Tab-separated table of C-alpha atoms in Angstrom:
chain	number	residue	atom	x	y	z
A	1	MET	CA	0.000	0.000	0.000
A	2	LYS	CA	1.413	3.371	-1.021
A	3	ARG	CA	2.188	5.697	1.857
A	4	GLY	CA	1.591	9.413	1.682
A	5	VAL	CA	3.991	11.968	0.328
A	6	THR	CA	7.260	12.393	2.162
A	7	ARG	CA	7.818	15.761	3.792
A	8	ARG	CA	10.362	16.564	1.095
A	9	GLU	CA	7.854	15.667	-1.647
A	10	PHE	CA	5.259	17.868	0.062
A	11	VAL	CA	7.617	20.846	0.004
A	12	VAL	CA	8.684	20.236	-3.606
A	13	GLY	CA	5.104	19.776	-4.754
A	14	GLY	CA	4.062	23.048	-3.172
A	15	ALA	CA	6.826	24.904	-4.960
A	16	LEU	CA	5.892	23.407	-8.314
A	17	VAL	CA	2.494	25.021	-8.004
A	18	ALA	CA	4.289	28.346	-8.276
A	19	LEU	CA	4.820	27.608	-11.956
A	20	SER	CA	1.191	26.750	-12.652
A	21	VAL	CA	-1.222	28.898	-14.622
A	22	GLN	CA	-2.626	30.119	-11.317
A	23	GLY	CA	0.855	31.234	-10.320
A	24	ARG	CA	1.711	33.262	-13.414
A	25	ARG	CA	-0.063	36.374	-12.236
A	26	LEU	CA	2.030	36.364	-9.077
A	27	PHE	CA	5.197	36.335	-11.133
A	28	GLY	CA	4.020	39.317	-13.168
A	29	GLN	CA	3.250	37.095	-16.160
A	30	SER	CA	-0.486	37.636	-16.378
A	31	ALA	CA	-2.033	38.673	-19.649
A	32	GLU	CA	-4.349	41.091	-17.847
A	33	ALA	CA	-3.477	44.766	-17.921
A	34	VAL	CA	-1.505	46.043	-14.948
A	35	ASN	CA	-0.649	49.540	-13.833
A	36	ALA	CA	2.414	50.666	-11.958
A	37	ALA	CA	2.152	51.282	-8.230
A	38	LEU	CA	4.648	53.786	-6.851
A	39	ILE	CA	5.350	54.177	-3.171
A	40	GLN	CA	7.890	56.043	-1.069
A	41	THR	CA	9.086	54.131	1.987
A	42	PRO	CA	11.569	55.279	4.644
A	43	LEU	CA	14.160	53.148	2.834
A	44	GLY	CA	13.482	54.395	-0.682
A	45	ALA	CA	11.016	54.347	-3.562
A	46	LEU	CA	9.391	51.120	-4.827
A	47	ARG	CA	7.634	50.427	-8.101
A	48	GLY	CA	5.119	47.607	-7.852
A	49	GLU	CA	1.932	46.834	-9.741
A	50	VAL	CA	-1.799	47.296	-9.413
A	51	ILE	CA	-3.606	44.052	-10.257
A	52	ASP	CA	-7.360	43.628	-9.896
A	53	GLY	CA	-7.469	46.853	-7.908
A	54	VAL	CA	-4.813	45.735	-5.405
A	55	ARG	CA	-1.306	47.148	-5.103
A	56	VAL	CA	1.277	44.370	-5.094
A	57	PHE	CA	4.955	44.832	-4.192
A	58	ARG	CA	7.113	41.736	-4.708
A	59	GLY	CA	10.693	41.012	-3.781
A	60	VAL	CA	11.111	43.852	-1.282
A	61	PRO	CA	14.384	43.421	0.670
A	62	PHE	CA	14.275	43.580	4.438
A	63	ALA	CA	17.895	42.509	5.057
A	64	GLU	CA	21.216	42.612	3.296
A	65	PRO	CA	21.926	39.418	1.305
A	66	PRO	CA	23.216	36.846	3.843
A	67	VAL	CA	26.099	35.795	1.611
A	68	GLY	CA	29.882	35.875	1.777
A	69	ALA	CA	30.994	37.024	5.218
A	70	LEU	CA	27.330	37.091	6.333
A	71	ARG	CA	26.761	33.363	5.716
A	72	PHE	CA	25.612	31.716	8.981
A	73	LYS	CA	25.450	35.170	10.632
A	74	PRO	CA	22.400	37.031	11.999
A	75	PRO	CA	20.590	39.176	9.423
A	76	VAL	CA	21.739	42.734	8.812
A	77	LYS	CA	19.011	45.278	8.131
A	78	VAL	CA	18.825	46.390	4.519
A	79	LYS	CA	20.431	49.737	3.724
A	80	PRO	CA	18.400	52.543	2.139
A	81	TRP	CA	18.571	52.918	-1.640
A	82	VAL	CA	18.623	56.038	-3.793
A	83	GLU	CA	17.134	55.025	-7.136
A	84	GLU	CA	13.590	53.784	-7.563
A	85	ARG	CA	13.584	50.034	-6.911
A	86	GLU	CA	11.610	47.621	-9.088
A	87	ALA	CA	9.221	45.458	-7.007
A	88	SER	CA	7.119	43.633	-9.579
A	89	ARG	CA	8.880	40.246	-9.493
A	90	PHE	CA	9.384	37.682	-6.779
A	91	ARG	CA	12.968	36.978	-5.791
A	92	ALA	CA	14.569	33.549	-5.401
A	93	GLU	CA	13.366	31.215	-2.701
A	94	ALA	CA	15.773	30.185	0.064
A	95	MET	CA	18.309	27.452	-0.675
A	96	GLN	CA	16.697	24.022	-0.466
A	97	ASP	CA	16.711	20.610	-2.064
A	98	GLY	CA	14.651	19.770	-5.129
A	99	ASP	CA	15.065	19.699	-8.895
A	100	ARG	CA	12.636	22.292	-10.135
A	101	ASP	CA	12.627	25.476	-12.129
A	102	VAL	CA	11.965	27.890	-9.275
A	103	SER	CA	15.105	29.938	-8.666
A	104	LYS	CA	16.935	29.301	-5.380
A	105	SER	CA	19.589	31.437	-3.719
A	106	GLU	CA	21.220	32.320	-0.424
A	107	ASP	CA	20.151	35.864	-1.329
A	108	CYS	CA	16.594	35.212	-0.203
A	109	LEU	CA	15.597	37.713	2.492
A	110	TYR	CA	12.722	39.449	0.749
A	111	LEU	CA	9.059	39.990	1.451
A	112	ASN	CA	5.906	40.707	-0.538
A	113	VAL	CA	3.071	43.134	0.193
A	114	TRP	CA	-0.578	43.321	-0.903
A	115	THR	CA	-2.550	46.456	-0.053
A	116	MET	CA	-5.359	48.619	-1.404
A	117	PRO	CA	-4.562	51.981	-3.075
A	118	ASP	CA	-6.552	53.880	-0.451
A	119	ALA	CA	-5.323	51.866	2.543
A	120	GLU	CA	-4.789	53.838	5.722
A	121	ALA	CA	-4.031	52.544	9.233
A	122	LEU	CA	-5.274	49.044	8.353
A	123	PRO	CA	-4.475	45.873	10.306
A	124	VAL	CA	-1.492	43.901	9.031
A	125	PHE	CA	-1.179	40.143	8.538
A	126	VAL	CA	2.418	38.878	8.384
A	127	TRP	CA	2.537	35.313	7.018
A	128	ILE	CA	5.344	32.798	7.645
A	129	HIS	CA	5.363	29.895	5.193
A	130	GLY	CA	5.782	26.246	6.151
A	131	GLY	CA	8.044	23.526	4.775
A	132	GLY	CA	9.608	21.582	7.636
A	133	PHE	CA	12.375	24.199	8.155
A	134	THR	CA	14.046	22.902	4.986
A	135	GLY	CA	11.718	24.015	2.173
A	136	GLY	CA	8.882	26.256	1.031
A	137	SER	CA	8.614	29.847	-0.095
A	138	SER	CA	6.747	33.080	0.573
A	139	PHE	CA	5.290	33.269	-2.936
A	140	ALA	CA	3.309	30.058	-3.472
A	141	PRO	CA	0.157	31.063	-5.398
A	142	VAL	CA	-2.074	30.127	-2.475
A	143	PHE	CA	-0.431	32.980	-0.535
A	144	ASP	CA	-1.745	35.589	-2.953
A	145	GLY	CA	-2.991	38.255	-0.549
A	146	THR	CA	-5.567	39.783	-2.893
A	147	GLU	CA	-8.647	38.560	-1.027
A	148	PHE	CA	-7.295	39.661	2.343
A	149	ALA	CA	-6.391	43.077	0.896
A	150	LYS	CA	-9.882	43.542	-0.503
A	151	ALA	CA	-11.245	42.734	2.947
A	152	GLY	CA	-9.236	45.571	4.502
A	153	VAL	CA	-6.037	43.804	5.592
A	154	VAL	CA	-2.472	44.603	4.507
A	155	VAL	CA	-0.728	41.284	3.808
A	156	VAL	CA	3.018	40.683	4.099
A	157	THR	CA	4.524	37.277	3.248
A	158	VAL	CA	8.097	36.809	4.424
A	159	ALA	CA	11.028	34.532	3.608
A	160	TYR	CA	13.664	33.158	5.957
A	161	ARG	CA	16.787	31.028	5.627
A	162	LEU	CA	16.189	27.286	5.577
A	163	GLY	CA	18.072	24.140	6.472
A	164	VAL	CA	21.730	24.466	7.417
A	165	PHE	CA	21.677	28.180	6.570
A	166	GLY	CA	18.963	29.001	9.101
A	167	PHE	CA	18.678	26.116	11.583
A	168	LEU	CA	22.175	24.703	12.239
A	169	GLU	CA	24.288	25.698	15.250
A	170	MET	CA	27.691	26.382	13.721
A	171	GLU	CA	29.617	27.242	16.897
A	172	PRO	CA	31.059	23.702	17.353
A	173	LEU	CA	32.327	23.800	13.765
A	174	LEU	CA	33.300	27.432	13.155
A	175	GLY	CA	33.855	28.889	16.619
A	176	ALA	CA	32.241	31.306	19.069
A	177	GLU	CA	31.686	33.934	16.382
A	178	TYR	CA	28.877	31.736	15.060
A	179	ALA	CA	27.162	31.031	18.380
A	180	GLY	CA	23.389	31.067	18.046
A	181	SER	CA	23.353	30.432	14.291
A	182	GLY	CA	20.815	27.669	14.832
A	183	ASN	CA	18.318	30.476	15.404
A	184	ASN	CA	19.205	32.511	12.315
A	185	ALA	CA	15.794	31.812	10.765
A	186	VAL	CA	14.108	33.195	13.877
A	187	GLN	CA	16.339	36.264	13.600
A	188	ASP	CA	15.323	36.596	9.932
A	189	VAL	CA	11.634	36.668	10.827
A	190	ILE	CA	12.267	39.198	13.600
A	191	CYS	CA	14.179	41.352	11.110
A	192	ALA	CA	11.193	41.179	8.752
A	193	LEU	CA	8.864	42.173	11.587
A	194	GLU	CA	11.120	45.114	12.409
A	195	TRP	CA	10.867	46.125	8.743
A	196	VAL	CA	7.071	45.997	9.103
A	197	ARG	CA	7.224	48.152	12.225
A	198	ASP	CA	9.368	50.761	10.463
A	199	ASN	CA	7.852	50.760	6.965
A	200	ILE	CA	4.310	49.407	6.861
A	201	GLU	CA	2.654	52.814	7.358
A	202	ALA	CA	3.835	53.716	3.849
A	203	PHE	CA	1.674	50.830	2.578
A	204	GLY	CA	-1.380	51.886	4.591
A	205	GLY	CA	-0.786	49.497	7.478
A	206	ASP	CA	-0.860	50.159	11.204
A	207	PRO	CA	2.346	48.916	12.926
A	208	LYS	CA	0.426	48.642	16.188
A	209	ARG	CA	-2.102	46.202	14.673
A	210	VAL	CA	0.162	43.432	13.401
A	211	THR	CA	-0.900	39.793	13.441
A	212	VAL	CA	1.826	37.241	12.734
A	213	GLY	CA	0.808	33.780	11.603
A	214	GLY	CA	1.735	30.714	9.653
A	215	GLU	CA	1.045	27.068	8.917
A	216	SER	CA	3.115	23.990	9.836
A	217	ALA	CA	6.739	25.160	10.214
A	218	GLY	CA	5.444	28.723	9.899
A	219	ALA	CA	3.065	28.106	12.795
A	220	LYS	CA	5.845	26.548	14.850
A	221	LEU	CA	7.961	29.636	14.212
A	222	THR	CA	5.007	31.799	15.219
A	223	ASP	CA	4.557	29.877	18.461
A	224	VAL	CA	8.279	29.951	19.258
A	225	LEU	CA	8.356	33.709	18.604
A	226	MET	CA	6.073	34.080	21.614
A	227	GLY	CA	8.971	32.679	23.643
A	228	VAL	CA	11.491	35.192	22.268
A	229	PRO	CA	11.814	38.385	24.360
A	230	LYS	CA	13.351	40.252	21.399
A	231	ALA	CA	10.084	39.793	19.471
A	232	GLN	CA	7.927	41.530	22.069
A	233	GLY	CA	6.199	44.624	20.772
A	234	LEU	CA	6.557	43.643	17.109
A	235	PHE	CA	3.086	42.069	16.906
A	236	ALA	CA	-0.076	41.993	18.976
A	237	GLN	CA	-1.844	38.869	17.719
A	238	MET	CA	-0.881	35.395	16.526
A	239	ILE	CA	-2.434	32.774	14.239
A	240	SER	CA	-1.075	29.236	14.496
A	241	GLU	CA	-2.270	26.617	12.000
A	242	SER	CA	-0.894	23.133	12.728
A	243	GLY	CA	1.966	24.354	14.880
A	244	GLY	CA	3.332	23.967	18.393
A	245	ALA	CA	6.383	25.356	20.198
A	246	GLU	CA	8.185	22.089	20.886
A	247	ARG	CA	10.506	22.016	17.836
A	248	VAL	CA	13.434	23.446	19.809
A	249	TRP	CA	16.653	21.663	20.758
A	250	PRO	CA	18.470	21.989	24.066
A	251	LYS	CA	21.891	23.461	23.348
A	252	ALA	CA	23.676	20.129	23.819
A	253	ASN	CA	21.470	18.483	21.186
A	254	ALA	CA	22.015	21.368	18.777
A	255	GLU	CA	25.767	20.978	19.170
A	256	ALA	CA	25.554	17.226	18.590
A	257	VAL	CA	23.600	17.842	15.396
A	258	ALA	CA	26.275	20.299	14.262
A	259	ARG	CA	29.024	17.755	14.786
A	260	GLY	CA	26.962	15.179	12.916
A	261	PHE	CA	26.608	17.543	9.980
A	262	GLY	CA	30.338	18.207	10.098
A	263	GLU	CA	30.948	14.493	9.616
A	264	ALA	CA	28.519	14.372	6.703
A	265	TRP	CA	30.260	17.410	5.205
A	266	GLY	CA	33.664	15.736	5.319
A	267	LYS	CA	35.624	18.510	3.571
A	268	GLY	CA	37.104	20.531	6.394
A	269	VAL	CA	35.016	23.005	8.326
A	270	GLU	CA	36.660	26.144	6.930
A	271	HIS	CA	35.218	25.286	3.516
A	272	LEU	CA	31.728	25.709	4.991
A	273	LYS	CA	32.180	29.477	4.782
A	274	THR	CA	33.027	29.585	1.075
A	275	ALA	CA	31.701	26.409	-0.576
A	276	PRO	CA	28.933	26.770	-3.186
A	277	ALA	CA	25.553	26.774	-1.480
A	278	GLY	CA	24.447	23.755	-3.473
A	279	GLU	CA	27.225	21.662	-1.951
A	280	LEU	CA	25.949	22.449	1.528
A	281	ILE	CA	22.436	21.431	0.512
A	282	SER	CA	23.763	18.128	-0.876
A	283	ALA	CA	25.523	17.485	2.428
A	284	GLN	CA	22.333	18.449	4.268
A	285	VAL	CA	20.334	15.839	2.349
A	286	ARG	CA	22.865	13.129	3.226
A	287	PHE	CA	22.956	14.223	6.838
A	288	VAL	CA	19.174	14.373	7.360
A	289	ALA	CA	18.778	10.924	5.782
A	290	SER	CA	21.357	9.431	8.145
A	291	TRP	CA	20.461	11.177	11.405
A	292	PRO	CA	18.539	8.863	13.768
A	293	GLN	CA	15.953	11.456	14.792
A	294	HIS	CA	13.467	13.271	12.591
A	295	PHE	CA	13.868	17.012	11.966
A	296	PRO	CA	17.476	17.393	13.155
A	297	LEU	CA	17.565	20.964	11.817
A	298	ARG	CA	15.540	23.036	14.232
A	299	MET	CA	15.716	25.999	16.585
A	300	GLU	CA	17.618	25.843	19.867
A	301	VAL	CA	17.421	27.118	23.425
A	302	ASP	CA	20.613	29.144	23.191
A	303	GLY	CA	20.169	31.005	26.481
A	304	SER	CA	20.102	34.303	24.644
A	305	LEU	CA	17.566	34.759	21.861
A	306	ILE	CA	15.535	31.807	23.146
A	307	PRO	CA	16.371	31.821	26.866
A	308	ARG	CA	14.324	28.751	27.871
A	309	LEU	CA	11.620	26.489	26.499
A	310	PRO	CA	9.159	28.765	24.681
A	311	VAL	CA	6.083	27.410	26.482
A	312	GLU	CA	7.702	28.375	29.791
A	313	THR	CA	8.248	31.931	28.604
A	314	ILE	CA	4.722	32.103	27.187
A	315	ALA	CA	3.225	30.891	30.465
A	316	GLY	CA	5.229	33.559	32.297
A	317	GLY	CA	2.945	36.295	30.985
A	318	THR	CA	5.071	37.953	28.316
A	319	TRP	CA	2.033	38.120	26.000
A	320	SER	CA	-0.583	39.082	28.565
A	321	GLY	CA	-3.373	41.097	26.982
A	322	THR	CA	-2.786	39.821	23.437
A	323	ARG	CA	-4.813	37.379	21.327
A	324	LEU	CA	-4.193	33.977	19.729
A	325	LEU	CA	-6.099	31.946	17.141
A	326	ILE	CA	-4.784	28.385	17.096
A	327	GLY	CA	-5.802	24.979	15.792
A	328	THR	CA	-5.087	21.830	13.833
A	329	ASN	CA	-6.609	19.466	11.277
A	330	ARG	CA	-8.182	16.202	12.412
A	331	ASP	CA	-6.066	13.900	10.203
A	332	GLU	CA	-2.890	15.939	9.693
A	333	SER	CA	-0.503	13.013	9.362
A	334	ALA	CA	-2.471	11.270	6.611
A	335	LEU	CA	-0.650	13.540	4.161
A	336	PHE	CA	2.661	11.933	5.104
A	337	VAL	CA	1.789	8.324	5.956
A	338	GLY	CA	-1.164	7.897	3.588
A	339	ALA	CA	-4.710	6.822	4.367
A	340	HIS	CA	-3.664	3.236	5.194
A	341	PRO	CA	-0.420	3.270	7.226
A	342	GLN	CA	0.694	-0.228	8.191
A	343	LYS	CA	3.225	0.794	10.819
A	344	VAL	CA	4.836	3.795	12.487
A	345	THR	CA	8.574	4.414	12.207
A	346	ALA	CA	10.868	6.973	13.827
A	347	ALA	CA	10.809	8.927	10.566
A	348	ASP	CA	7.078	9.566	11.080
A	349	LEU	CA	7.538	11.238	14.468
A	350	GLY	CA	8.206	14.891	15.122
A	351	ASN	CA	8.710	15.081	18.870
A	352	VAL	CA	9.146	11.840	20.812
A	353	PRO	CA	11.282	8.694	20.439
A	354	LEU	CA	9.596	5.712	18.828
A	355	ALA	CA	9.579	3.657	22.026
A	356	GLN	CA	7.786	6.419	23.921
A	357	PHE	CA	5.259	6.829	21.123
A	358	GLU	CA	4.560	3.092	21.139
A	359	GLU	CA	3.823	3.217	24.877
A	360	VAL	CA	1.195	5.899	24.312
A	361	PHE	CA	-0.167	4.266	21.159
A	362	ALA	CA	-0.732	0.976	22.994
A	363	ARG	CA	-3.475	2.724	24.989
A	364	TYR	CA	-5.289	4.208	21.974
A	365	ARG	CA	-7.431	1.106	21.369
A	366	ALA	CA	-9.114	1.553	24.747
A	367	VAL	CA	-10.075	5.123	23.817
A	368	TYR	CA	-11.264	4.300	20.282
A	369	PRO	CA	-12.417	0.644	20.382
A	370	THR	CA	-14.115	0.713	16.959
A	371	MET	CA	-11.505	2.664	15.014
A	372	SER	CA	-9.328	0.809	12.481
A	373	GLU	CA	-5.638	0.328	13.212
A	374	GLU	CA	-4.826	2.563	10.254
A	375	GLN	CA	-6.968	5.412	11.549
A	376	LEU	CA	-5.575	4.935	15.043
A	377	ARG	CA	-2.073	5.465	13.658
A	378	ILE	CA	-3.112	8.615	11.821
A	379	ARG	CA	-4.879	9.923	14.925
A	380	ALA	CA	-1.922	9.257	17.234
A	381	LEU	CA	0.671	10.678	14.825
A	382	THR	CA	-1.452	13.806	14.377
A	383	ALA	CA	-1.674	14.225	18.140
A	384	GLU	CA	2.075	13.709	18.605
A	385	GLU	CA	3.214	16.303	16.109
A	386	TYR	CA	0.423	18.887	15.889
A	387	TRP	CA	-2.605	18.629	18.159
A	388	VAL	CA	-1.050	18.076	21.591
A	389	PRO	CA	1.744	20.652	21.035
A	390	SER	CA	-0.887	23.195	19.944
A	391	VAL	CA	-3.001	22.524	23.033
A	392	ARG	CA	0.107	22.986	25.195
A	393	VAL	CA	0.793	26.363	23.561
A	394	ALA	CA	-2.805	27.488	24.066
A	395	ASP	CA	-2.813	26.434	27.712
A	396	ALA	CA	0.503	28.179	28.382
A	397	TYR	CA	-0.777	31.276	26.615
A	398	LEU	CA	-3.896	31.400	28.778
A	399	LYS	CA	-1.801	30.908	31.905
A	400	GLY	CA	0.206	33.951	30.828
A	401	GLY	CA	-2.895	36.122	30.531
A	402	GLY	CA	-3.741	35.952	26.835
A	403	ALA	CA	-7.091	35.354	25.121
A	404	ALA	CA	-7.319	32.420	22.700
A	405	TRP	CA	-9.692	30.830	20.207
A	406	MET	CA	-9.214	27.171	19.261
A	407	TYR	CA	-10.353	25.378	16.090
A	408	ARG	CA	-10.180	21.939	14.511
A	409	LEU	CA	-10.689	21.286	10.810
A	410	ASP	CA	-12.724	18.125	10.172
A	411	PHE	CA	-13.855	18.995	6.643
A	412	ALA	CA	-12.306	16.645	4.112
A	413	PRO	CA	-12.316	16.239	0.323
A	414	ALA	CA	-14.835	13.656	-0.892
A	415	SER	CA	-12.577	12.467	-3.709
A	416	GLY	CA	-8.903	11.967	-4.443
A	417	ARG	CA	-6.129	9.960	-2.828
A	418	LEU	CA	-6.934	11.257	0.659
A	419	LYS	CA	-10.707	11.421	0.426
A	420	GLY	CA	-12.304	11.564	3.827
A	421	GLU	CA	-9.117	12.815	5.491
A	422	ALA	CA	-8.730	16.332	6.914
A	423	TYR	CA	-5.048	16.208	6.096
A	424	HIS	CA	-2.122	18.531	6.781
A	425	SER	CA	-2.286	21.761	4.714
A	426	GLU	CA	-5.991	21.361	3.848
A	427	ASP	CA	-6.615	24.488	5.927
A	428	ILE	CA	-4.398	26.764	3.818
A	429	GLY	CA	-6.674	27.011	0.796
A	430	LEU	CA	-9.681	27.535	3.049
A	431	VAL	CA	-8.089	30.375	5.009
A	432	TRP	CA	-6.730	32.093	1.873
A	433	ASP	CA	-9.982	31.435	-0.044
A	434	LYS	CA	-8.262	29.297	-2.704
A	435	VAL	CA	-10.324	26.122	-3.040
A	436	ASN	CA	-9.442	22.808	-4.660
A	437	GLU	CA	-11.536	22.791	-7.833
A	438	ASP	CA	-10.758	19.116	-8.524
A	439	ILE	CA	-12.700	17.541	-5.654
A	440	THR	CA	-16.301	16.408	-5.977
A	441	ASN	CA	-17.484	18.416	-2.959
A	442	VAL	CA	-15.937	21.663	-4.191
A	443	ALA	CA	-19.182	23.587	-3.588
A	444	ALA	CA	-19.075	22.707	0.114
A	445	GLU	CA	-15.376	23.582	0.289
A	446	ARG	CA	-16.023	26.897	-1.424
A	447	ALA	CA	-18.704	27.789	1.127
A	448	LEU	CA	-16.449	26.816	4.037
A	449	ALA	CA	-13.553	28.797	2.562
A	450	LYS	CA	-15.693	31.932	2.560
A	451	GLN	CA	-16.538	31.379	6.220
A	452	MET	CA	-13.019	30.562	7.408
A	453	HIS	CA	-11.488	33.416	5.436
A	454	ALA	CA	-14.033	35.825	6.928
A	455	ALA	CA	-13.381	34.490	10.447
A	456	TRP	CA	-9.624	35.001	10.029
A	457	VAL	CA	-10.209	38.533	8.706
A	458	ALA	CA	-12.397	39.337	11.702
A	459	PHE	CA	-9.704	38.101	14.087
A	460	ILE	CA	-6.971	40.079	12.322
A	461	LYS	CA	-9.161	43.177	12.669
A	462	GLY	CA	-9.351	42.654	16.417
A	463	GLU	CA	-12.860	41.224	16.494
A	464	THR	CA	-14.161	37.884	17.722
A	465	PRO	CA	-13.487	35.425	14.891
A	466	GLY	CA	-16.742	34.698	13.139
A	467	ALA	CA	-18.652	34.710	9.886
A	468	GLU	CA	-22.193	34.439	8.561
A	469	GLY	CA	-23.432	30.909	9.142
A	470	LEU	CA	-20.888	30.063	11.861
A	471	PRO	CA	-22.063	29.433	15.410
A	472	LEU	CA	-20.791	31.859	18.028
A	473	TRP	CA	-17.096	31.070	18.599
A	474	PRO	CA	-16.409	31.207	22.354
A	475	GLN	CA	-12.982	31.893	23.805
A	476	TYR	CA	-10.898	28.858	24.662
A	477	THR	CA	-10.451	27.996	28.331
A	478	SER	CA	-8.135	25.332	29.719
A	479	ASP	CA	-10.858	23.554	31.689
A	480	THR	CA	-13.582	23.286	29.029
A	481	ARG	CA	-11.400	23.714	25.886
A	482	GLU	CA	-14.170	25.140	23.683
A	483	THR	CA	-13.226	24.389	20.080
A	484	MET	CA	-14.773	25.483	16.782
A	485	VAL	CA	-15.011	22.434	14.537
A	486	PHE	CA	-15.104	23.317	10.846
A	487	ASP	CA	-16.978	20.679	8.855
A	488	LYS	CA	-19.931	20.210	6.532
A	489	VAL	CA	-21.922	21.444	9.522
A	490	ASN	CA	-19.843	23.699	11.758
A	491	ARG	CA	-20.172	23.255	15.494
A	492	VAL	CA	-18.555	24.097	18.827
A	493	GLU	CA	-17.345	21.199	20.957
A	494	THR	CA	-16.461	21.237	24.641
A	495	ARG	CA	-13.463	19.164	25.761
A	496	PRO	CA	-13.054	17.450	22.385
A	497	GLU	CA	-11.217	14.095	22.530
A	498	GLU	CA	-10.551	14.522	26.256
A	499	ALA	CA	-9.668	10.868	26.819
A	500	GLU	CA	-7.137	10.949	23.993
A	501	LEU	CA	-5.553	14.130	25.326
A	502	ARG	CA	-5.067	12.503	28.726
A	503	LEU	CA	-2.995	9.746	27.078
A	504	TRP	CA	-0.317	12.378	26.439
A	505	ASP	CA	-0.116	13.727	29.984
A	506	GLY	CA	3.538	13.884	30.997
A	507	VAL	CA	4.738	13.213	27.447
A	508	MET	CA	6.718	15.856	25.492
């Protein structure tokens, strides 16, 4: 039985969409007439485009290119420019594996903005893309911010360094000068948020009304940012879709990973500073395939930028008075293991060792006596990587004085390889109002997309998330865990899957 896509295939497949017919408009290749959009920012003038009544600025730099002497170093804010800068084309995505036609480069620290011509003091939505910390881009067609802009939101999609360039602690290999490099991607996102703070008013956005959000790795970055003191004051609200704040190494683990990569590199550590970027990616692929634990490239508790486990910082009240929208999909892991997984391996796990997972999984049958073994595996894997970590973030956030709204996506396509599964990434098209036209229940998905998109817009605007046809969405509390369930018929559940959640007490 064929398993699902690997995480690498998922990332590559998402990037290929960028070359589809739907994606051509985003690359400035549309046949429709476009007009120039000129704007003066504190850094200099930009020339973007007006498409379908929306001003679009692509490939806007927020940091100096992290190349040469800046490889493996924290980002350096972009310098002002004198001449008018062209901003009608996306720039290269961050270095990553995959044979495809989308340009890749270390020179990747750019962002994209969608805003209305008459925008003034509007809320801002900063989006962090997913991709397992090793892939993805800020310009996938699904991240076209047109619909959000038309609803009165300024959209900013940001890039960050991936893989060994953004998530590998280089101090054990290159010396103290590179301490903390395992958090370079976090620093990149913070640099982008500082750009938003300093420049977004020129685009009609309000720097005091910034919501940062993302899906998958982007949601995990969002959640971890709440545990970063340096990020305080850069945003007031968060949206976490299929995230969690657990993907952080203790420093000792980060250093062990670095030494492991050094062995896979095998060319002398000094060459790491000057070798072609593609050679580092090739070594990264070999290293990740050989490392005994999944996701070896991740953030670290370095004692500085990330001083302790993010959930501990969050629970300490650093985000008191702010707001969080957080949730997961019912069958996330079906995307990776398929609809009929026959076993679970260490490569399927994001957070715990296989032996520990098996101990928890052995108790699942008692909770779901009529569920098939295949569905039990999907359910437990989803809980291990996405659902339980997201609940832990929400509970810590409430303990720290924040207000949260929880959701779960149960809606699933009625046709296709994963029919009946609310799989990982299914939420993205619904939130961005970009439906899958190839499924047989597309009409139902289209209606749900309108509702979820409207609910996200309402939240970004500072309102209670909601939309016409949705039941009242109550705030999440740790004792009753009120959760909006998005499905063919939307509903609010109290303490959903409580018995399953208790299986994970004391784990992770």
